[in-house]
């Protein structure tokens, strides 16, 4: 299986150290990680000659000509930056590149432009400042192209609450009822027919009658006149989700001596 070498340049040594720690924590072997920074670089552990003065140093390190001019790496190290390289199987390039990206490596294309360095080979549009370099040999190299895929999930969102509250109101009402009254009247009729006096005459006597009347008596009864219920209703709907995804392409330029039109593959 082909291994690839990913190279990243950090302006802050602490960022490079943090990236190295995360790589080790992710299971990358320590011998697969190389660290080059200033006068204490591992590159000088076996030689006192600075990388900038060693012909083909970066080519030997990366297993082929680097995509960026070697002076980019040389001048970065001379200015205090740290170069971190990781040798990893091809299937782990994405995860290793993601770990390096979390620690803010520089953009090699921007740094090359700032230094005015030209590229010896077509630059990789890897959408990452940690650039993978193939290690198949001096006469073979490869690039991995990545693309994003849209993944749409679902989550439950509270859209509000419907509440029904019962309360009491008083409503004026009226109703007509027929009532019966009894009263006592006094009638005095003169007697002119010569009726004889009875034995009870000239004695005290009282007669009486009772008057009465009806009055309305109010009573109330309660009954159910309506029922209100809440029921949850379910419905399905189709929603179209639109977004953009990134995809890497390559551009091949063949112009050793004459200018040729770039072509995409």
PDB file of C-alpha atoms in Angstrom, residues 6-250:
ATOM      1  CA  UNK A   6       1.806  15.326   4.395  1.00  0.00           C
ATOM      2  CA  UNK A   7       3.775  18.508   5.053  1.00  0.00           C
ATOM      3  CA  UNK A   8       2.557  21.487   7.068  1.00  0.00           C
ATOM      4  CA  UNK A   9       4.336  24.694   8.083  1.00  0.00           C
ATOM      5  CA  UNK A  10       3.520  26.460  11.369  1.00  0.00           C
ATOM      6  CA  UNK A  11       4.614  29.976  12.263  1.00  0.00           C
ATOM      7  CA  UNK A  12       3.977  29.268  15.954  1.00  0.00           C
ATOM      8  CA  UNK A  13       6.110  26.465  17.475  1.00  0.00           C
ATOM      9  CA  UNK A  14       3.398  25.828  20.052  1.00  0.00           C
ATOM     10  CA  UNK A  15       0.935  25.063  17.269  1.00  0.00           C
ATOM     11  CA  UNK A  16       3.337  22.551  15.742  1.00  0.00           C
ATOM     12  CA  UNK A  17       3.882  20.868  19.117  1.00  0.00           C
ATOM     13  CA  UNK A  18       0.129  20.698  19.715  1.00  0.00           C
ATOM     14  CA  UNK A  19      -0.408  19.175  16.272  1.00  0.00           C
ATOM     15  CA  UNK A  20       2.290  16.576  16.982  1.00  0.00           C
ATOM     16  CA  UNK A  21       0.674  15.659  20.299  1.00  0.00           C
ATOM     17  CA  UNK A  22      -2.711  15.217  18.633  1.00  0.00           C
ATOM     18  CA  UNK A  23      -1.183  13.045  15.912  1.00  0.00           C
ATOM     19  CA  UNK A  24       0.414  10.792  18.512  1.00  0.00           C
ATOM     20  CA  UNK A  25      -2.866  10.644  20.419  1.00  0.00           C
ATOM     21  CA  UNK A  26      -4.620   9.616  17.200  1.00  0.00           C
ATOM     22  CA  UNK A  27      -2.311   6.614  16.855  1.00  0.00           C
ATOM     23  CA  UNK A  28       0.220   7.969  14.354  1.00  0.00           C
ATOM     24  CA  UNK A  29       3.602   6.315  15.101  1.00  0.00           C
ATOM     25  CA  UNK A  30       6.247   8.686  16.422  1.00  0.00           C
ATOM     26  CA  UNK A  31       8.710   7.509  13.773  1.00  0.00           C
ATOM     27  CA  UNK A  32       6.278   8.642  11.057  1.00  0.00           C
ATOM     28  CA  UNK A  33       6.382  12.258  12.292  1.00  0.00           C
ATOM     29  CA  UNK A  34       9.311  14.565  11.517  1.00  0.00           C
ATOM     30  CA  UNK A  35       9.843  18.010  12.970  1.00  0.00           C
ATOM     31  CA  UNK A  36      12.088  20.741  11.528  1.00  0.00           C
ATOM     32  CA  UNK A  37      12.543  24.082  13.251  1.00  0.00           C
ATOM     33  CA  UNK A  38      15.527  26.443  13.433  1.00  0.00           C
ATOM     34  CA  UNK A  39      18.924  25.297  14.638  1.00  0.00           C
ATOM     35  CA  UNK A  40      17.534  22.429  16.739  1.00  0.00           C
ATOM     36  CA  UNK A  41      15.821  20.614  13.912  1.00  0.00           C
ATOM     37  CA  UNK A  42      15.943  16.874  13.568  1.00  0.00           C
ATOM     38  CA  UNK A  43      17.158  17.518  10.051  1.00  0.00           C
ATOM     39  CA  UNK A  44      20.524  18.554  11.541  1.00  0.00           C
ATOM     40  CA  UNK A  45      20.805  15.679  13.963  1.00  0.00           C
ATOM     41  CA  UNK A  46      22.774  13.706  11.386  1.00  0.00           C
ATOM     42  CA  UNK A  47      24.389  16.634   9.584  1.00  0.00           C
ATOM     43  CA  UNK A  48      25.548  20.128  10.401  1.00  0.00           C
ATOM     44  CA  UNK A  49      24.508  21.422   6.993  1.00  0.00           C
ATOM     45  CA  UNK A  50      21.294  23.460   6.997  1.00  0.00           C
ATOM     46  CA  UNK A  51      18.447  22.145   4.807  1.00  0.00           C
ATOM     47  CA  UNK A  52      18.662  25.281   2.688  1.00  0.00           C
ATOM     48  CA  UNK A  53      22.234  24.335   1.794  1.00  0.00           C
ATOM     49  CA  UNK A  54      21.624  20.652   1.165  1.00  0.00           C
ATOM     50  CA  UNK A  55      20.831  19.974  -2.452  1.00  0.00           C
ATOM     51  CA  UNK A  56      17.654  17.892  -2.751  1.00  0.00           C
ATOM     52  CA  UNK A  57      17.023  17.770   1.011  1.00  0.00           C
ATOM     53  CA  UNK A  58      13.288  18.312   0.707  1.00  0.00           C
ATOM     54  CA  UNK A  59      13.058  16.013  -2.327  1.00  0.00           C
ATOM     55  CA  UNK A  60      14.653  13.175  -0.362  1.00  0.00           C
ATOM     56  CA  UNK A  61      12.445  13.899   2.627  1.00  0.00           C
ATOM     57  CA  UNK A  62       9.228  13.933   0.617  1.00  0.00           C
ATOM     58  CA  UNK A  63      10.176  11.130  -1.749  1.00  0.00           C
ATOM     59  CA  UNK A  64       9.969  13.384  -4.805  1.00  0.00           C
ATOM     60  CA  UNK A  65      10.051  16.978  -5.894  1.00  0.00           C
ATOM     61  CA  UNK A  66       7.864  19.099  -3.581  1.00  0.00           C
ATOM     62  CA  UNK A  67       4.892  20.901  -5.070  1.00  0.00           C
ATOM     63  CA  UNK A  68       6.233  24.208  -3.767  1.00  0.00           C
ATOM     64  CA  UNK A  69       9.695  25.560  -4.443  1.00  0.00           C
ATOM     65  CA  UNK A  70      12.172  24.297  -1.807  1.00  0.00           C
ATOM     66  CA  UNK A  71      13.012  27.882  -0.926  1.00  0.00           C
ATOM     67  CA  UNK A  72       9.540  28.237   0.600  1.00  0.00           C
ATOM     68  CA  UNK A  73      10.424  25.623   3.215  1.00  0.00           C
ATOM     69  CA  UNK A  74      13.998  26.885   3.605  1.00  0.00           C
ATOM     70  CA  UNK A  75      13.014  30.490   4.193  1.00  0.00           C
ATOM     71  CA  UNK A  76      10.144  29.494   6.487  1.00  0.00           C
ATOM     72  CA  UNK A  77      12.538  27.542   8.709  1.00  0.00           C
ATOM     73  CA  UNK A  78      15.084  30.379   8.622  1.00  0.00           C
ATOM     74  CA  UNK A  79      12.400  32.858   9.731  1.00  0.00           C
ATOM     75  CA  UNK A  80      11.491  30.725  12.748  1.00  0.00           C
ATOM     76  CA  UNK A  81       8.648  28.627  11.357  1.00  0.00           C
ATOM     77  CA  UNK A  82       8.335  24.910  11.974  1.00  0.00           C
ATOM     78  CA  UNK A  83       7.939  22.296   9.246  1.00  0.00           C
ATOM     79  CA  UNK A  84       6.058  19.166  10.292  1.00  0.00           C
ATOM     80  CA  UNK A  85       5.906  16.112   8.016  1.00  0.00           C
ATOM     81  CA  UNK A  86       3.781  13.013   8.544  1.00  0.00           C
ATOM     82  CA  UNK A  87       4.132   9.749   6.627  1.00  0.00           C
ATOM     83  CA  UNK A  88       0.793   7.901   6.545  1.00  0.00           C
ATOM     84  CA  UNK A  89      -1.101   5.361   4.425  1.00  0.00           C
ATOM     85  CA  UNK A  90      -3.283   6.880   1.714  1.00  0.00           C
ATOM     86  CA  UNK A  91      -6.538   6.021   3.486  1.00  0.00           C
ATOM     87  CA  UNK A  92      -5.492   8.106   6.519  1.00  0.00           C
ATOM     88  CA  UNK A  93      -4.570  11.262   4.598  1.00  0.00           C
ATOM     89  CA  UNK A  94      -7.919  12.953   5.252  1.00  0.00           C
ATOM     90  CA  UNK A  95      -7.865  12.351   9.008  1.00  0.00           C
ATOM     91  CA  UNK A  96      -4.216  13.399   9.377  1.00  0.00           C
ATOM     92  CA  UNK A  97      -4.818  16.510   7.290  1.00  0.00           C
ATOM     93  CA  UNK A  98      -7.810  17.365   9.488  1.00  0.00           C
ATOM     94  CA  UNK A  99      -5.685  17.133  12.648  1.00  0.00           C
ATOM     95  CA  UNK A 100      -3.035  19.431  11.177  1.00  0.00           C
ATOM     96  CA  UNK A 101      -5.663  21.921   9.990  1.00  0.00           C
ATOM     97  CA  UNK A 102      -6.973  22.360  13.529  1.00  0.00           C
ATOM     98  CA  UNK A 103      -3.692  23.979  14.568  1.00  0.00           C
ATOM     99  CA  UNK A 104      -3.563  26.788  11.989  1.00  0.00           C
ATOM    100  CA  UNK A 105      -0.777  25.896   9.544  1.00  0.00           C
ATOM    101  CA  UNK A 106       0.164  28.536   6.997  1.00  0.00           C
ATOM    102  CA  UNK A 107      -1.164  28.558   3.456  1.00  0.00           C
ATOM    103  CA  UNK A 108       1.771  27.361   1.356  1.00  0.00           C
ATOM    104  CA  UNK A 109       0.452  29.022  -1.804  1.00  0.00           C
ATOM    105  CA  UNK A 110       0.207  32.394  -0.045  1.00  0.00           C
ATOM    106  CA  UNK A 111       3.649  31.958   1.509  1.00  0.00           C
ATOM    107  CA  UNK A 112       5.131  31.068  -1.888  1.00  0.00           C
ATOM    108  CA  UNK A 113       3.539  34.178  -3.371  1.00  0.00           C
ATOM    109  CA  UNK A 114       4.914  36.313  -0.554  1.00  0.00           C
ATOM    110  CA  UNK A 115       8.406  34.941  -1.128  1.00  0.00           C
ATOM    111  CA  UNK A 116       8.077  35.235  -4.892  1.00  0.00           C
ATOM    112  CA  UNK A 117       8.958  31.565  -5.251  1.00  0.00           C
ATOM    113  CA  UNK A 118       7.851  29.658  -8.324  1.00  0.00           C
ATOM    114  CA  UNK A 119       6.501  26.158  -8.182  1.00  0.00           C
ATOM    115  CA  UNK A 120       8.550  23.354  -9.677  1.00  0.00           C
ATOM    116  CA  UNK A 121       5.407  21.260 -10.208  1.00  0.00           C
ATOM    117  CA  UNK A 122       1.674  21.955 -10.553  1.00  0.00           C
ATOM    118  CA  UNK A 123       0.304  23.131  -7.228  1.00  0.00           C
ATOM    119  CA  UNK A 124      -2.200  20.884  -5.528  1.00  0.00           C
ATOM    120  CA  UNK A 125      -5.631  22.327  -4.926  1.00  0.00           C
ATOM    121  CA  UNK A 126      -6.084  20.199  -1.839  1.00  0.00           C
ATOM    122  CA  UNK A 127      -8.194  22.872  -0.105  1.00  0.00           C
ATOM    123  CA  UNK A 128      -5.868  22.561   2.842  1.00  0.00           C
ATOM    124  CA  UNK A 129      -2.721  24.213   4.078  1.00  0.00           C
ATOM    125  CA  UNK A 130      -1.368  20.799   5.058  1.00  0.00           C
ATOM    126  CA  UNK A 131      -0.377  19.410   1.657  1.00  0.00           C
ATOM    127  CA  UNK A 132      -0.032  15.655   0.957  1.00  0.00           C
ATOM    128  CA  UNK A 133       2.889  14.583  -1.214  1.00  0.00           C
ATOM    129  CA  UNK A 134       3.097  11.180  -2.898  1.00  0.00           C
ATOM    130  CA  UNK A 135       6.049   8.979  -1.954  1.00  0.00           C
ATOM    131  CA  UNK A 136       6.061   6.358  -4.689  1.00  0.00           C
ATOM    132  CA  UNK A 137       9.452   7.430  -5.967  1.00  0.00           C
ATOM    133  CA  UNK A 138      11.180  10.072  -8.016  1.00  0.00           C
ATOM    134  CA  UNK A 139       9.313   9.112 -11.217  1.00  0.00           C
ATOM    135  CA  UNK A 140       5.753   8.725  -9.851  1.00  0.00           C
ATOM    136  CA  UNK A 141       3.414  10.895  -7.831  1.00  0.00           C
ATOM    137  CA  UNK A 142      -0.282  11.028  -7.141  1.00  0.00           C
ATOM    138  CA  UNK A 143      -2.896  13.363  -5.781  1.00  0.00           C
ATOM    139  CA  UNK A 144      -6.024  12.472  -3.898  1.00  0.00           C
ATOM    140  CA  UNK A 145      -9.174  14.378  -4.817  1.00  0.00           C
ATOM    141  CA  UNK A 146     -11.877  14.853  -2.236  1.00  0.00           C
ATOM    142  CA  UNK A 147     -15.459  15.945  -2.400  1.00  0.00           C
ATOM    143  CA  UNK A 148     -18.190  16.697   0.086  1.00  0.00           C
ATOM    144  CA  UNK A 149     -21.537  14.951   0.115  1.00  0.00           C
ATOM    145  CA  UNK A 150     -24.739  16.483   1.390  1.00  0.00           C
ATOM    146  CA  UNK A 151     -26.207  14.622   4.328  1.00  0.00           C
ATOM    147  CA  UNK A 152     -29.618  15.783   5.528  1.00  0.00           C
ATOM    148  CA  UNK A 153     -30.943  14.703   8.901  1.00  0.00           C
ATOM    149  CA  UNK A 154     -33.952  15.631  10.997  1.00  0.00           C
ATOM    150  CA  UNK A 155     -34.474  17.121  14.423  1.00  0.00           C
ATOM    151  CA  UNK A 156     -37.564  17.929  16.470  1.00  0.00           C
ATOM    152  CA  UNK A 157     -38.277  21.645  16.906  1.00  0.00           C
ATOM    153  CA  UNK A 158     -40.850  23.138  19.303  1.00  0.00           C
ATOM    154  CA  UNK A 159     -43.132  25.378  17.236  1.00  0.00           C
ATOM    155  CA  UNK A 160     -45.339  26.606  20.102  1.00  0.00           C
ATOM    156  CA  UNK A 161     -48.102  25.489  22.466  1.00  0.00           C
ATOM    157  CA  UNK A 162     -51.897  25.490  22.081  1.00  0.00           C
ATOM    158  CA  UNK A 163     -53.638  26.055  25.418  1.00  0.00           C
ATOM    159  CA  UNK A 164     -57.372  25.943  26.287  1.00  0.00           C
ATOM    160  CA  UNK A 165     -58.396  27.586  29.588  1.00  0.00           C
ATOM    161  CA  UNK A 166     -61.823  27.300  31.225  1.00  0.00           C
ATOM    162  CA  UNK A 167     -63.170  30.275  33.137  1.00  0.00           C
ATOM    163  CA  UNK A 168     -66.574  31.481  34.497  1.00  0.00           C
ATOM    164  CA  UNK A 169     -68.620  34.436  33.243  1.00  0.00           C
ATOM    165  CA  UNK A 170     -72.046  35.766  34.357  1.00  0.00           C
ATOM    166  CA  UNK A 171     -74.709  36.335  31.697  1.00  0.00           C
ATOM    167  CA  UNK A 172     -77.964  38.277  32.425  1.00  0.00           C
ATOM    168  CA  UNK A 173     -81.078  36.151  31.695  1.00  0.00           C
ATOM    169  CA  UNK A 174     -84.847  36.655  32.150  1.00  0.00           C
ATOM    170  CA  UNK A 175     -87.992  34.519  32.028  1.00  0.00           C
ATOM    171  CA  UNK A 176     -91.734  35.300  32.401  1.00  0.00           C
ATOM    172  CA  UNK A 177     -93.940  33.327  34.829  1.00  0.00           C
ATOM    173  CA  UNK A 178     -97.743  33.574  35.471  1.00  0.00           C
ATOM    174  CA  UNK A 179     -98.597  34.161  39.174  1.00  0.00           C
ATOM    175  CA  UNK A 180    -102.018  33.816  40.944  1.00  0.00           C
ATOM    176  CA  UNK A 181    -103.228  36.244  43.647  1.00  0.00           C
ATOM    177  CA  UNK A 182    -106.260  35.900  46.037  1.00  0.00           C
ATOM    178  CA  UNK A 183    -107.639  38.946  47.871  1.00  0.00           C
ATOM    179  CA  UNK A 184    -110.670  39.460  50.213  1.00  0.00           C
ATOM    180  CA  UNK A 185    -113.258  42.092  49.438  1.00  0.00           C
ATOM    181  CA  UNK A 186    -116.021  43.427  51.701  1.00  0.00           C
ATOM    182  CA  UNK A 187    -119.579  43.715  50.425  1.00  0.00           C
ATOM    183  CA  UNK A 188    -122.352  45.408  52.377  1.00  0.00           C
ATOM    184  CA  UNK A 189    -125.916  44.717  51.138  1.00  0.00           C
ATOM    185  CA  UNK A 190    -128.942  46.463  52.694  1.00  0.00           C
ATOM    186  CA  UNK A 191    -131.764  44.035  53.808  1.00  0.00           C
ATOM    187  CA  UNK A 192    -135.269  45.283  53.047  1.00  0.00           C
ATOM    188  CA  UNK A 193    -137.348  42.119  53.050  1.00  0.00           C
ATOM    189  CA  UNK A 194    -138.239  42.153  56.779  1.00  0.00           C
ATOM    190  CA  UNK A 195    -136.115  39.145  57.626  1.00  0.00           C
ATOM    191  CA  UNK A 196    -136.522  38.091  61.308  1.00  0.00           C
ATOM    192  CA  UNK A 197    -133.632  38.389  63.727  1.00  0.00           C
ATOM    193  CA  UNK A 198    -131.891  35.134  64.587  1.00  0.00           C
ATOM    194  CA  UNK A 199    -131.090  33.881  68.042  1.00  0.00           C
ATOM    195  CA  UNK A 200    -127.407  34.812  67.546  1.00  0.00           C
ATOM    196  CA  UNK A 201    -128.298  38.414  67.251  1.00  0.00           C
ATOM    197  CA  UNK A 202    -126.763  40.823  69.616  1.00  0.00           C
ATOM    198  CA  UNK A 203    -123.719  38.580  70.270  1.00  0.00           C
ATOM    199  CA  UNK A 204    -120.067  39.104  69.255  1.00  0.00           C
ATOM    200  CA  UNK A 205    -118.956  37.172  66.160  1.00  0.00           C
ATOM    201  CA  UNK A 206    -115.987  37.323  63.866  1.00  0.00           C
ATOM    202  CA  UNK A 207    -115.647  36.030  60.329  1.00  0.00           C
ATOM    203  CA  UNK A 208    -112.415  35.991  58.390  1.00  0.00           C
ATOM    204  CA  UNK A 209    -110.906  34.920  55.086  1.00  0.00           C
ATOM    205  CA  UNK A 210    -107.244  34.582  54.101  1.00  0.00           C
ATOM    206  CA  UNK A 211    -105.700  36.433  51.220  1.00  0.00           C
ATOM    207  CA  UNK A 212    -102.869  34.768  49.222  1.00  0.00           C
ATOM    208  CA  UNK A 213    -100.607  35.464  46.303  1.00  0.00           C
ATOM    209  CA  UNK A 214     -97.908  33.588  44.386  1.00  0.00           C
ATOM    210  CA  UNK A 215     -94.379  34.841  44.024  1.00  0.00           C
ATOM    211  CA  UNK A 216     -91.531  33.630  41.805  1.00  0.00           C
ATOM    212  CA  UNK A 217     -89.007  31.249  43.344  1.00  0.00           C
ATOM    213  CA  UNK A 218     -85.607  31.186  41.585  1.00  0.00           C
ATOM    214  CA  UNK A 219     -83.616  27.991  41.349  1.00  0.00           C
ATOM    215  CA  UNK A 220     -80.697  26.993  39.139  1.00  0.00           C
ATOM    216  CA  UNK A 221     -79.592  23.683  37.642  1.00  0.00           C
ATOM    217  CA  UNK A 222     -76.352  22.998  35.764  1.00  0.00           C
ATOM    218  CA  UNK A 223     -75.896  20.897  32.646  1.00  0.00           C
ATOM    219  CA  UNK A 224     -73.120  20.331  30.089  1.00  0.00           C
ATOM    220  CA  UNK A 225     -73.653  22.305  26.905  1.00  0.00           C
ATOM    221  CA  UNK A 226     -70.352  21.729  25.042  1.00  0.00           C
ATOM    222  CA  UNK A 227     -67.113  19.744  25.175  1.00  0.00           C
ATOM    223  CA  UNK A 228     -63.738  21.130  24.055  1.00  0.00           C
ATOM    224  CA  UNK A 229     -60.818  18.746  23.436  1.00  0.00           C
ATOM    225  CA  UNK A 230     -57.227  19.020  22.198  1.00  0.00           C
ATOM    226  CA  UNK A 231     -55.954  16.372  19.812  1.00  0.00           C
ATOM    227  CA  UNK A 232     -52.517  16.198  18.186  1.00  0.00           C
ATOM    228  CA  UNK A 233     -52.693  15.777  14.425  1.00  0.00           C
ATOM    229  CA  UNK A 234     -49.831  14.403  12.349  1.00  0.00           C
ATOM    230  CA  UNK A 235     -48.990  15.217   8.749  1.00  0.00           C
ATOM    231  CA  UNK A 236     -46.114  14.485   6.392  1.00  0.00           C
ATOM    232  CA  UNK A 237     -44.535  17.067   4.115  1.00  0.00           C
ATOM    233  CA  UNK A 238     -41.647  17.082   1.693  1.00  0.00           C
ATOM    234  CA  UNK A 239     -39.070  19.873   1.933  1.00  0.00           C
ATOM    235  CA  UNK A 240     -36.241  20.471  -0.505  1.00  0.00           C
ATOM    236  CA  UNK A 241     -32.928  21.288   1.187  1.00  0.00           C
ATOM    237  CA  UNK A 242     -30.442  23.246  -0.898  1.00  0.00           C
ATOM    238  CA  UNK A 243     -26.796  23.906  -0.066  1.00  0.00           C
ATOM    239  CA  UNK A 244     -23.385  23.809  -1.689  1.00  0.00           C
ATOM    240  CA  UNK A 245     -20.683  21.166  -1.375  1.00  0.00           C
ATOM    241  CA  UNK A 246     -17.004  21.385  -2.189  1.00  0.00           C
ATOM    242  CA  UNK A 247     -15.235  19.211  -4.720  1.00  0.00           C
ATOM    243  CA  UNK A 248     -11.601  19.083  -5.682  1.00  0.00           C
ATOM    244  CA  UNK A 249     -10.539  19.072  -9.324  1.00  0.00           C
ATOM    245  CA  UNK A 250      -7.130  19.110 -10.930  1.00  0.00           C
TER     246      UNK A 250
END
